[in-house]
Coordinates of C-alpha atoms and ligand atoms in Angstrom, one line a residue:
X12 CA -12.0 -19.9 27.9
X13 CA -8.5 -20.0 28.2
X14 CA -5.5 -17.6 28.3
X15 CA -2.2 -17.9 26.4
X16 CA 0.9 -15.7 26.7
X17 CA 2.7 -15.0 23.7
X18 CA 6.5 -14.4 24.4
X19 CA 8.9 -12.2 22.3
X20 CA 12.7 -11.8 22.7
X21 CA 14.6 -8.6 22.2
X22 CA 18.4 -8.1 23.0
X23 CA 19.3 -4.6 24.6
X24 CA 22.9 -3.4 23.8
X25 CA 24.0 -0.6 26.2
X26 CA 26.1 1.4 23.2
X27 CA 26.5 1.7 19.7
X28 CA 30.2 0.4 20.2
X29 CA 28.8 -2.9 21.7
X30 CA 27.2 -3.9 18.3
X31 CA 29.1 -6.1 15.9
X32 CA 31.0 -4.1 13.8
X33 CA 29.1 -4.5 10.6
X34 CA 25.8 -3.1 12.3
X35 CA 28.0 -0.1 13.7
X36 CA 28.7 0.5 10.2
X37 CA 24.8 0.0 8.9
X38 CA 23.7 2.3 12.1
X39 CA 26.1 4.8 11.1
X40 CA 24.5 4.9 7.4
X41 CA 21.0 5.1 9.0
X42 CA 22.3 8.2 11.4
X43 CA 23.5 9.5 8.0
X44 CA 20.3 9.0 6.3
X45 CA 18.0 10.3 9.2
X46 CA 19.8 13.7 9.0
X47 CA 18.3 14.0 5.3
X48 CA 14.6 13.3 6.4
X49 CA 11.8 15.3 5.1
X50 CA 10.0 16.4 8.4
X51 CA 9.1 19.9 8.3
X52 CA 5.8 19.1 10.3
X53 CA 6.6 16.6 13.2
X54 CA 10.4 17.8 13.6
X55 CA 10.8 13.9 14.2
X56 CA 13.3 12.5 11.6
X57 CA 13.9 8.6 11.2
X58 CA 16.7 6.9 9.2
X59 CA 16.7 3.2 8.2
X60 CA 19.2 1.2 6.7
X61 CA 19.0 -2.1 4.9
X62 CA 22.1 -4.7 4.7
X63 CA 21.6 -7.1 1.6
X64 CA 22.7 -10.5 1.5
X65 CA 25.1 -9.0 -1.4
X66 CA 26.5 -7.0 1.0
X67 CA 24.7 -3.7 -0.3
X68 CA 23.3 -1.0 1.9
X69 CA 20.1 0.6 0.9
X70 CA 18.8 3.6 3.1
X71 CA 15.8 5.5 3.5
X72 CA 14.4 8.4 5.7
X73 CA 10.9 9.9 6.4
X74 CA 9.3 11.9 3.9
X75 CA 6.3 14.3 4.9
X76 CA 3.7 15.6 3.2
X77 CA 1.4 18.8 3.9
X78 CA -1.5 16.3 3.4
X79 CA -0.2 14.3 6.5
X80 CA -1.2 10.8 5.4
X81 CA 0.4 11.1 2.2
X82 CA 3.9 11.1 3.9
X83 CA 6.1 7.5 4.3
X84 CA 7.9 6.3 7.2
X85 CA 11.6 5.7 6.8
X86 CA 11.4 2.1 7.2
X87 CA 8.6 1.9 4.5
X88 CA 10.8 4.3 1.8
X89 CA 13.9 2.1 2.7
X90 CA 12.3 -1.3 2.1
X91 CA 10.4 -0.2 -0.7
X92 CA 13.5 1.2 -2.5
X93 CA 15.0 -2.3 -1.8
X94 CA 12.0 -4.2 -3.2
X95 CA 12.0 -2.0 -6.3
X96 CA 15.7 -2.2 -7.2
X97 CA 16.5 -5.5 -5.9
X98 CA 13.4 -7.7 -5.9
X99 CA 15.0 -10.8 -5.3
X100 CA 17.7 -10.0 -2.9
X101 CA 17.3 -11.3 0.6
X102 CA 17.3 -8.7 3.7
X103 CA 19.4 -9.5 6.3
X104 CA 19.2 -6.6 8.8
X105 CA 17.8 -3.3 9.5
X106 CA 18.8 -0.2 11.4
X107 CA 16.5 2.2 12.7
X108 CA 17.4 5.4 14.3
X109 CA 15.4 8.5 15.2
X110 CA 15.7 12.1 16.3
X111 CA 13.4 14.6 17.5
X112 CA 13.9 18.3 17.0
X113 CA 11.9 18.8 20.4
X114 CA 14.1 16.7 22.9
X115 CA 16.5 14.1 22.6
X116 CA 15.3 10.3 22.2
X117 CA 17.4 8.8 25.0
X118 CA 15.3 5.3 24.5
X119 CA 15.1 3.0 21.8
X120 CA 12.1 4.2 19.1
X121 CA 10.6 0.8 17.5
X122 CA 9.2 0.7 14.2
X123 CA 5.4 1.7 14.0
X124 CA 2.7 -0.5 13.2
X125 CA 2.4 0.1 10.1
X126 CA 6.0 -0.1 9.4
X127 CA 6.0 -3.7 11.2
X128 CA 3.2 -4.9 8.8
X129 CA 5.4 -3.8 5.7
X130 CA 8.3 -5.4 7.0
X131 CA 6.3 -8.6 7.5
X132 CA 5.8 -9.1 4.2
X133 CA 9.3 -8.9 3.1
X134 CA 10.5 -11.4 5.8
X135 CA 7.7 -13.9 5.0
X136 CA 8.6 -13.9 1.1
X137 CA 12.6 -14.5 1.9
X138 CA 13.7 -17.7 4.2
X139 CA 15.6 -16.1 6.9
X140 CA 14.3 -13.7 9.4
X141 CA 15.5 -9.8 9.5
X142 CA 17.6 -8.9 12.3
X143 CA 16.0 -5.5 13.5
X144 CA 18.0 -3.0 15.4
X145 CA 16.6 0.3 16.7
X146 CA 17.5 3.0 18.4
X147 CA 16.8 7.0 19.4
X148 CA 19.3 9.6 18.9
X149 CA 21.4 8.2 22.0
X150 CA 21.4 5.4 24.3
X151 CA 20.4 1.7 24.5
X152 CA 19.7 -0.1 21.3
X153 CA 17.2 -2.8 21.0
X154 CA 17.7 -5.7 18.8
X155 CA 14.9 -8.0 17.5
X156 CA 16.0 -11.5 15.7
X157 CA 12.7 -11.6 13.4
X158 CA 9.6 -9.2 12.8
X159 CA 7.9 -11.8 14.8
X160 CA 9.1 -10.3 17.7
X161 CA 7.5 -7.0 16.8
X162 CA 4.5 -8.5 15.1
X163 CA 3.2 -11.6 17.0
X164 CA 0.2 -12.8 15.3
X165 CA 1.5 -11.9 12.4
X166 CA -0.9 -11.3 9.3
X167 CA 0.3 -12.5 5.9
X168 CA -0.7 -13.7 2.6
X169 CA -0.8 -17.4 3.5
X170 CA -4.3 -16.4 5.1
X171 CA -5.8 -14.9 2.0
Ligands
LIG210 N1 8.2 7.9 11.5 C1 9.0 6.7 10.9 O1 9.4 7.3 9.9 N2 9.1 5.6 11.3 C2 8.2 5.4 12.2 O2 8.3 3.9 12.5 C3 7.5 5.9 12.9 C4 7.1 7.2 12.7 C5 8.0 8.9 10.8 C6 6.6 9.5 10.1 C7 6.8 10.7 10.6 O3 7.3 11.3 9.5 C8 7.3 11.2 11.7 O4 8.0 9.8 12.0 C9 6.5 11.5 13.2 O5 5.3 10.6 13.1

């Protein structure tokens, strides 16, 4: 038996104003999308914005359902929309923001495991990796340079 250590890299920004201007714009789009989330059951609103190589920005937010598992996360709404409308597009970056109606989220909210798996599918099928920026309602922003930093031991179609 031997142990292996897997290293991931994340960058941390103290405030939105520290982000590159194009990412500030992307995060603002994610904030706007977040406000339109349909989250009557959890009161937890998430917004996601994707920057395509063409310059186009595609947004999404979480959509809940009375039959809870039938709802969908913001990241998945956004990336499935991008995949359906722009099947050959390259996704350059993604901004994610979350807000709870119960308390102020002051630390970065990372995408859930299911979203990481969905994002992995899209990163693997394109050449460059996707930069992912995520935050709560306020406070620091974290950046992963690849889905692989959020999902080590990635499961993808090459294994099938
Ligand atoms: N949610 C997202 O939209 N993205 C995530 O990565 C985690 C969770 C949503 C799903 C549900 O509507 C609410 O947040 C509470 O889990």
